[in-house]
Tab-separated table of C-alpha atoms and ligand atoms in Angstrom:
chain	number	residue	atom	x	y	z
A	1	MET	CA	41.220	-5.418	15.852
A	2	ILE	CA	41.808	-2.273	17.846
A	3	ARG	CA	43.843	-2.419	21.059
A	4	LYS	CA	44.405	0.272	23.638
A	5	TYR	CA	46.577	0.199	26.740
A	6	ASN	CA	46.124	1.791	30.188
A	7	VAL	CA	42.836	3.317	29.175
A	8	SER	CA	40.434	4.918	31.625
A	9	LEU	CA	37.308	2.780	31.942
A	10	LYS	CA	35.243	5.903	32.593
A	11	ARG	CA	34.979	6.249	28.820
A	12	TYR	CA	33.503	2.799	28.410
A	13	CYS	CA	30.658	2.764	30.894
A	14	THR	CA	27.533	4.861	31.337
A	15	PHE	CA	28.400	5.528	35.012
A	16	LYS	CA	31.583	7.371	33.904
A	17	ILE	CA	33.421	5.848	36.879
A	18	GLY	CA	36.473	3.614	37.058
A	19	GLY	CA	40.230	3.430	36.899
A	20	CYS	CA	42.326	2.107	34.042
A	21	ALA	CA	42.325	-1.231	32.314
A	22	LYS	CA	45.696	-2.695	31.410
A	23	THR	CA	44.357	-3.561	27.975
A	24	ILE	CA	41.103	-3.054	26.173
A	25	CYS	CA	40.538	-4.611	22.793
A	26	PHE	CA	37.801	-4.256	20.220
A	27	PRO	CA	37.445	-7.298	17.953
A	28	LYS	CA	35.679	-6.529	14.697
A	29	THR	CA	34.679	-10.062	13.720
A	30	GLU	CA	33.514	-13.179	15.521
A	31	ASN	CA	36.835	-14.841	14.644
A	32	GLU	CA	38.820	-12.020	16.224
A	33	PHE	CA	36.516	-12.172	19.265
A	34	LEU	CA	37.069	-15.922	19.672
A	35	LYS	CA	40.846	-15.607	19.141
A	36	GLU	CA	41.076	-12.981	21.861
A	37	ILE	CA	39.073	-15.081	24.310
A	38	PHE	CA	41.114	-18.207	23.574
A	39	LEU	CA	44.343	-16.249	23.978
A	40	CYS	CA	43.273	-15.194	27.478
A	41	LYS	CA	42.080	-18.694	28.329
A	42	ASN	CA	45.292	-20.334	27.082
A	43	GLN	CA	47.435	-17.935	29.084
A	44	SER	CA	45.098	-18.075	32.122
A	45	LYS	CA	44.749	-14.303	31.845
A	46	LYS	CA	41.987	-12.447	33.600
A	47	PHE	CA	39.462	-10.963	31.157
A	48	PHE	CA	36.041	-9.356	31.156
A	49	ILE	CA	33.503	-9.202	28.321
A	50	LEU	CA	32.126	-5.690	28.066
A	51	GLY	CA	29.029	-4.761	26.115
A	52	ASN	CA	27.924	-1.168	26.239
A	53	GLY	CA	28.934	-0.801	29.909
A	54	SER	CA	25.455	0.286	31.019
A	55	ASN	CA	25.081	-2.174	33.863
A	56	VAL	CA	28.577	-2.158	35.347
A	57	LEU	CA	30.492	-0.355	38.049
A	58	PHE	CA	34.245	-0.375	37.532
A	59	HIS	CA	36.495	0.144	40.543
A	60	ASP	CA	38.695	3.204	40.787
A	61	GLU	CA	41.711	0.881	41.136
A	62	GLY	CA	40.975	-0.230	37.593
A	63	PHE	CA	40.945	-3.684	36.084
A	64	ASP	CA	44.100	-5.738	36.208
A	65	GLY	CA	43.406	-7.750	33.078
A	66	LYS	CA	42.004	-7.509	29.597
A	67	ILE	CA	38.672	-5.959	28.744
A	68	ILE	CA	37.223	-7.456	25.565
A	69	SER	CA	34.660	-5.021	24.218
A	70	THR	CA	31.940	-6.188	21.842
A	71	ARG	CA	31.318	-2.631	20.625
A	72	LEU	CA	32.572	-3.271	17.089
A	73	LEU	CA	30.767	-6.593	16.722
A	74	ASN	CA	27.781	-4.890	15.235
A	75	THR	CA	26.554	-6.732	12.162
A	76	ILE	CA	22.777	-6.848	11.841
A	77	SER	CA	20.632	-8.346	9.088
A	78	VAL	CA	17.153	-9.582	8.272
A	79	CYS	CA	17.144	-13.358	7.965
A	80	GLY	CA	14.195	-15.596	7.324
A	81	GLU	CA	10.569	-14.615	7.782
A	82	ASN	CA	10.308	-11.746	10.317
A	83	GLU	CA	13.661	-12.587	11.850
A	84	ILE	CA	16.705	-10.491	12.609
A	85	HIS	CA	20.194	-11.755	13.248
A	86	CYS	CA	22.586	-9.647	15.352
A	87	ASP	CA	26.127	-9.815	16.609
A	88	ALA	CA	26.518	-9.545	20.387
A	89	GLY	CA	27.657	-5.928	20.245
A	90	VAL	CA	24.653	-4.485	18.412
A	91	ASN	CA	23.158	-1.667	20.439
A	92	LEU	CA	19.529	-2.251	21.472
A	93	ASN	CA	18.481	1.110	20.052
A	94	VAL	CA	20.084	0.210	16.728
A	95	LEU	CA	18.208	-3.102	16.818
A	96	CYS	CA	14.905	-1.321	17.609
A	97	ARG	CA	15.436	1.221	14.814
A	98	TYR	CA	16.400	-1.538	12.393
A	99	CYS	CA	13.209	-3.423	13.287
A	100	ALA	CA	11.182	-0.278	12.570
A	101	GLU	CA	12.950	0.289	9.243
A	102	ASN	CA	12.075	-3.257	8.243
A	103	GLY	CA	8.476	-3.089	9.459
A	104	LEU	CA	9.014	-5.549	12.309
A	105	LYS	CA	7.332	-4.960	15.640
A	106	GLY	CA	7.517	-6.405	19.139
A	107	ILE	CA	10.513	-4.978	20.924
A	108	GLU	CA	9.494	-1.279	20.980
A	109	ASN	CA	9.262	-1.290	24.799
A	110	LEU	CA	12.981	-1.992	25.007
A	111	PHE	CA	13.801	1.175	23.088
A	112	GLY	CA	16.010	3.431	25.196
A	113	ILE	CA	17.755	0.685	27.183
A	114	PRO	CA	21.370	1.682	26.561
A	115	GLY	CA	22.766	-1.858	26.343
A	116	SER	CA	24.102	-4.249	23.735
A	117	VAL	CA	22.359	-7.429	22.596
A	118	GLY	CA	24.928	-9.487	24.586
A	119	GLY	CA	24.411	-7.507	27.799
A	120	ALA	CA	20.637	-7.506	27.347
A	121	ILE	CA	20.421	-11.274	26.833
A	122	MET	CA	22.866	-11.837	29.700
A	123	MET	CA	20.585	-9.847	32.036
A	124	ASN	CA	17.261	-10.597	30.316
A	125	ALA	CA	16.746	-6.851	30.047
A	126	GLY	CA	13.198	-5.652	30.170
A	127	ALA	CA	10.966	-2.626	30.453
A	128	PHE	CA	7.306	-1.659	30.513
A	129	GLY	CA	6.095	-5.241	30.860
A	130	CYS	CA	8.299	-6.662	28.126
A	131	GLU	CA	11.510	-8.727	28.328
A	132	ILE	CA	14.053	-9.497	25.635
A	133	CYS	CA	13.532	-13.243	26.161
A	134	GLN	CA	10.126	-12.960	24.471
A	135	PHE	CA	11.858	-12.370	21.131
A	136	VAL	CA	15.022	-14.471	21.294
A	137	LYS	CA	14.690	-17.387	18.911
A	138	LYS	CA	18.235	-18.661	18.840
A	139	ILE	CA	21.559	-17.844	20.427
A	140	LYS	CA	25.092	-18.720	19.472
A	141	ILE	CA	27.376	-19.010	22.468
A	142	LEU	CA	30.876	-19.996	23.416
A	143	LYS	CA	30.822	-22.532	26.232
A	144	ASP	CA	34.326	-23.357	27.409
A	145	ARG	CA	35.876	-23.934	23.973
A	146	GLU	CA	32.818	-25.115	22.140
A	147	ILE	CA	30.483	-23.069	19.975
A	148	ILE	CA	26.862	-24.006	20.548
A	149	GLU	CA	23.681	-22.817	18.858
A	150	LYS	CA	20.444	-23.314	20.729
A	151	SER	CA	16.937	-22.029	21.361
A	152	PRO	CA	17.147	-20.831	24.944
A	153	THR	CA	14.249	-21.369	27.324
A	154	ASN	CA	15.806	-20.838	30.726
A	155	PHE	CA	15.334	-17.085	31.111
A	156	SER	CA	13.911	-15.613	34.301
A	157	TYR	CA	13.531	-12.138	35.774
A	158	ARG	CA	16.787	-10.241	35.004
A	159	LYS	CA	18.563	-13.519	34.419
A	160	GLY	CA	19.522	-14.715	30.980
A	161	PRO	CA	20.174	-18.231	29.730
A	162	LEU	CA	23.975	-17.988	29.870
A	163	GLY	CA	25.825	-20.055	32.419
A	164	LYS	CA	28.944	-18.880	34.198
A	165	ASP	CA	31.774	-18.502	31.650
A	166	GLU	CA	29.392	-18.665	28.687
A	167	ILE	CA	29.751	-15.877	26.161
A	168	LEU	CA	27.136	-14.718	23.705
A	169	LEU	CA	28.393	-14.421	20.135
A	170	SER	CA	25.176	-13.628	18.281
A	171	ALA	CA	21.410	-13.964	18.471
A	172	THR	CA	18.372	-14.333	16.231
A	173	PHE	CA	15.174	-12.497	17.120
A	174	SER	CA	11.701	-13.412	15.989
A	175	LEU	CA	9.291	-10.518	15.482
A	176	GLU	CA	5.943	-9.722	13.913
A	177	LYS	CA	5.030	-7.716	10.863
A	178	GLY	CA	4.130	-4.131	11.680
A	179	ILE	CA	3.889	-0.656	10.188
A	180	LYS	CA	7.051	1.432	10.308
A	181	GLN	CA	5.353	4.703	11.315
A	182	ASP	CA	3.403	2.990	14.141
A	183	ILE	CA	6.541	1.306	15.440
A	184	LEU	CA	8.474	4.602	15.389
A	185	ALA	CA	5.598	6.325	17.186
A	186	SER	CA	5.610	3.628	19.916
A	187	GLN	CA	9.366	4.024	20.326
A	188	LYS	CA	8.977	7.778	20.685
A	189	LEU	CA	6.332	7.309	23.361
A	190	ILE	CA	8.496	4.847	25.270
A	191	MET	CA	11.435	7.260	25.169
A	192	GLU	CA	9.237	10.056	26.527
A	193	LYS	CA	8.072	7.766	29.365
A	194	ARG	CA	11.683	6.949	30.214
A	195	LYS	CA	12.784	10.558	30.180
A	196	SER	CA	9.927	11.599	32.446
A	197	SER	CA	10.634	8.934	35.082
A	198	GLN	CA	14.391	8.330	34.910
A	199	PRO	CA	17.397	10.608	35.496
A	200	TYR	CA	18.596	10.681	31.896
A	201	GLY	CA	20.774	13.770	32.245
A	202	LEU	CA	23.205	12.226	34.740
A	203	PRO	CA	25.539	9.227	34.378
A	204	SER	CA	24.193	6.051	35.981
A	205	ALA	CA	23.959	2.316	35.390
A	206	GLY	CA	20.181	2.074	35.525
A	207	SER	CA	18.404	0.311	38.384
A	208	VAL	CA	20.838	-0.834	41.027
A	209	PHE	CA	18.600	-3.511	42.568
A	210	LYS	CA	16.385	-6.220	41.122
A	211	ARG	CA	12.695	-6.232	41.813
A	212	GLY	CA	11.870	-8.563	44.725
A	213	LYS	CA	9.141	-11.183	44.541
A	214	TYR	CA	6.814	-9.116	46.728
A	215	PHE	CA	8.423	-5.671	46.745
A	216	LEU	CA	9.897	-2.945	44.560
A	217	PRO	CA	13.221	-1.666	45.925
A	218	ALA	CA	12.756	1.764	44.294
A	219	LYS	CA	9.355	2.200	45.965
A	220	LEU	CA	10.734	1.215	49.385
A	221	ILE	CA	13.811	3.449	49.031
A	222	ASP	CA	11.460	6.306	48.213
A	223	GLU	CA	9.172	5.523	51.187
A	224	TRP	CA	12.197	5.370	53.508
A	225	GLY	CA	13.098	8.902	52.476
A	226	LEU	CA	16.466	7.924	51.038
A	227	LYS	CA	16.035	9.740	47.712
A	228	GLY	CA	18.689	12.412	47.337
A	229	LEU	CA	21.080	10.746	49.849
A	230	LYS	CA	24.630	11.668	48.814
A	231	LYS	CA	28.103	10.280	49.320
A	232	GLY	CA	30.918	12.160	47.607
A	233	GLY	CA	29.851	12.664	44.011
A	234	ALA	CA	27.214	9.904	44.059
A	235	MET	CA	23.562	10.272	44.963
A	236	ILE	CA	20.433	8.144	45.186
A	237	SER	CA	18.544	9.811	42.376
A	238	ASP	CA	15.898	12.270	43.492
A	239	LYS	CA	13.960	11.421	40.318
A	240	HIS	CA	14.002	7.594	40.460
A	241	ALA	CA	14.969	5.999	43.774
A	242	GLY	CA	16.186	2.826	42.059
A	243	PHE	CA	19.023	4.701	40.337
A	244	ILE	CA	22.281	5.949	41.812
A	245	VAL	CA	23.665	8.830	39.781
A	246	ASN	CA	27.141	10.229	39.380
A	247	PHE	CA	26.436	13.932	39.781
A	248	ASP	CA	30.004	15.121	40.421
A	249	LYS	CA	33.033	12.938	39.621
A	250	ALA	CA	31.864	10.104	41.876
A	251	LYS	CA	34.294	7.437	42.999
A	252	SER	CA	33.397	3.757	42.881
A	253	ASP	CA	33.618	3.756	46.693
A	254	ASP	CA	30.979	6.518	46.857
A	255	VAL	CA	28.573	4.331	44.888
A	256	LEU	CA	29.455	1.211	46.881
A	257	PHE	CA	28.902	3.117	50.124
A	258	LEU	CA	25.367	4.052	49.030
A	259	ILE	CA	24.640	0.511	47.802
A	260	ASN	CA	25.818	-1.009	51.108
A	261	TYR	CA	23.929	1.634	53.068
A	262	VAL	CA	20.646	0.824	51.267
A	263	GLU	CA	21.219	-2.935	51.535
A	264	ASP	CA	21.806	-2.669	55.316
A	265	TYR	CA	18.849	-0.334	55.721
A	266	ALA	CA	16.639	-2.829	53.859
A	267	LYS	CA	17.983	-5.835	55.781
A	268	LYS	CA	17.133	-4.189	59.103
A	269	ARG	CA	13.550	-3.926	57.822
A	270	GLY	CA	13.400	-7.540	56.661
A	271	TYR	CA	14.147	-7.068	52.956
A	272	ASN	CA	16.925	-8.715	51.018
A	273	PHE	CA	17.885	-6.474	48.096
A	274	GLU	CA	19.623	-8.281	45.245
A	275	ARG	CA	21.958	-6.300	42.992
A	276	GLU	CA	21.268	-5.925	39.292
A	277	LEU	CA	24.425	-3.867	38.822
A	278	VAL	CA	27.599	-5.838	38.066
A	279	VAL	CA	30.580	-4.672	40.127
A	280	VAL	CA	33.807	-5.333	38.222
A	281	LYS	CA	37.148	-5.667	40.016
B	301	FAD	C1	19.778	5.104	31.865
B	301	FAD	C2	19.686	3.612	31.943
B	301	FAD	C3	18.462	2.986	31.805
B	301	FAD	C4	18.351	1.596	31.881
B	301	FAD	N1	17.125	1.016	31.751
B	301	FAD	C5	17.016	-0.330	31.808
B	301	FAD	C6	15.742	-0.960	31.640
B	301	FAD	O1	14.725	-0.318	31.438
B	301	FAD	N2	15.699	-2.312	31.711
B	301	FAD	C7	16.798	-3.081	31.921
B	301	FAD	O2	16.689	-4.311	31.953
B	301	FAD	N3	18.019	-2.507	32.080
B	301	FAD	C8	18.147	-1.160	32.025
B	301	FAD	N4	19.382	-0.585	32.181
B	301	FAD	C9	20.557	-1.436	32.477
B	301	FAD	C10	21.346	-1.904	31.243
B	301	FAD	O3	21.206	-0.988	30.169
B	301	FAD	C11	20.901	-3.297	30.791
B	301	FAD	O4	21.093	-4.262	31.813
B	301	FAD	C12	21.680	-3.749	29.540
B	301	FAD	O5	21.085	-4.907	29.041
B	301	FAD	C13	23.151	-4.022	29.810
B	301	FAD	O6	23.789	-4.224	28.551
B	301	FAD	P1	25.309	-3.785	28.306
B	301	FAD	O7	25.680	-4.182	26.947
B	301	FAD	O8	25.500	-2.374	28.651
B	301	FAD	O9	26.031	-4.728	29.358
B	301	FAD	P2	27.378	-4.416	30.177
B	301	FAD	O10	27.066	-3.396	31.222
B	301	FAD	O11	28.497	-4.127	29.250
B	301	FAD	O12	27.608	-5.825	30.860
B	301	FAD	C14	26.660	-6.341	31.789
B	301	FAD	C15	26.983	-7.828	32.024
B	301	FAD	O13	26.754	-8.539	30.821
B	301	FAD	C16	27.931	-9.251	30.451
B	301	FAD	N5	28.009	-9.303	28.992
B	301	FAD	C17	27.949	-8.268	28.101
B	301	FAD	N6	28.047	-8.743	26.844
B	301	FAD	C18	28.175	-10.098	26.941
B	301	FAD	C19	28.328	-11.151	25.992
B	301	FAD	N7	28.388	-10.936	24.686
B	301	FAD	N8	28.431	-12.436	26.459
B	301	FAD	C20	28.401	-12.668	27.800
B	301	FAD	N9	28.265	-11.723	28.737
B	301	FAD	C21	28.150	-10.438	28.311
B	301	FAD	C22	29.087	-8.476	31.079
B	301	FAD	O14	30.222	-9.294	31.233
B	301	FAD	C23	28.446	-8.063	32.402
B	301	FAD	O15	28.503	-9.145	33.308
B	301	FAD	C24	19.514	0.803	32.107
B	301	FAD	C25	20.760	1.438	32.223
B	301	FAD	C26	20.843	2.833	32.147
B	301	FAD	C27	22.198	3.471	32.265
């Protein structure tokens, strides 16, 4: 187990924004992970489970508790016919590459999402018409103090099967047989699509708002001429209106200002924008 104290959270999120955390720890095994969670629960200590930090905004005031990072929980293996078992911290790109290496296809469209398996299942991450829920066969979770294994069915758009206070420990994915070179070629194509439509060169946390039932926030933001709107070091991306980017040492308040501004702007026009981004205080 690695522990660090008073560490800047900028280093642990793709937005590169945030103050310090009192403690951040990196369990290396499921047992260490569980011990750390139970320790916090027993002492009624505030804690936050952090995957790859690609869907979070940390406040500049920092986090007055313990961050438990899943980054080192990264065991991955083939198990059973066309199945892969992963710890919660396995990076989605590592999972996609591993699938390719083992001639297993299905999840290519998720290549390039910079999250962990835990974060992706939590949010039911998806891209290019594909969602992670299509491949999740089984999950192992911690619910209160009980470890449960189940086949989840209750996924919906950008909402995973985990209830409040449930923590993903590991997952099993079911895939199909494929040809390594074809899978790698699909992944390459997907990455090119991403790079051409998303602001990859600047820190961000991906799409800020969820798609509505009858509208696309990014499309509306674009139509309203809000692309390029700046506050401090944060800007509504001029490449993809659904992203806010940190172009120059943005503060969390800069980002929150832009989020609130867009939400108010949308509300006045009859739209209720729901946040995909998780704001951590
Ligand atoms: C450039 C860029 C492109 C992106 N493109 C996409 C895209 O195409 N599609 C898409 O869906 N998303 C996209 N995202 C958003 C993000 O990558 C995904 O939502 C991803 O699944 C988040 O995973 P994470 O590990 O980074 O989660 P984090 O940001 O670390 O955490 C997000 C939430 O999940 C919770 N969490 C993390 N691990 C666990 C666990 N083990 N158990 C319980 N809760 C957990 C956290 O507590 C937090 O509430 C993009 C982000 C960026 C920066």
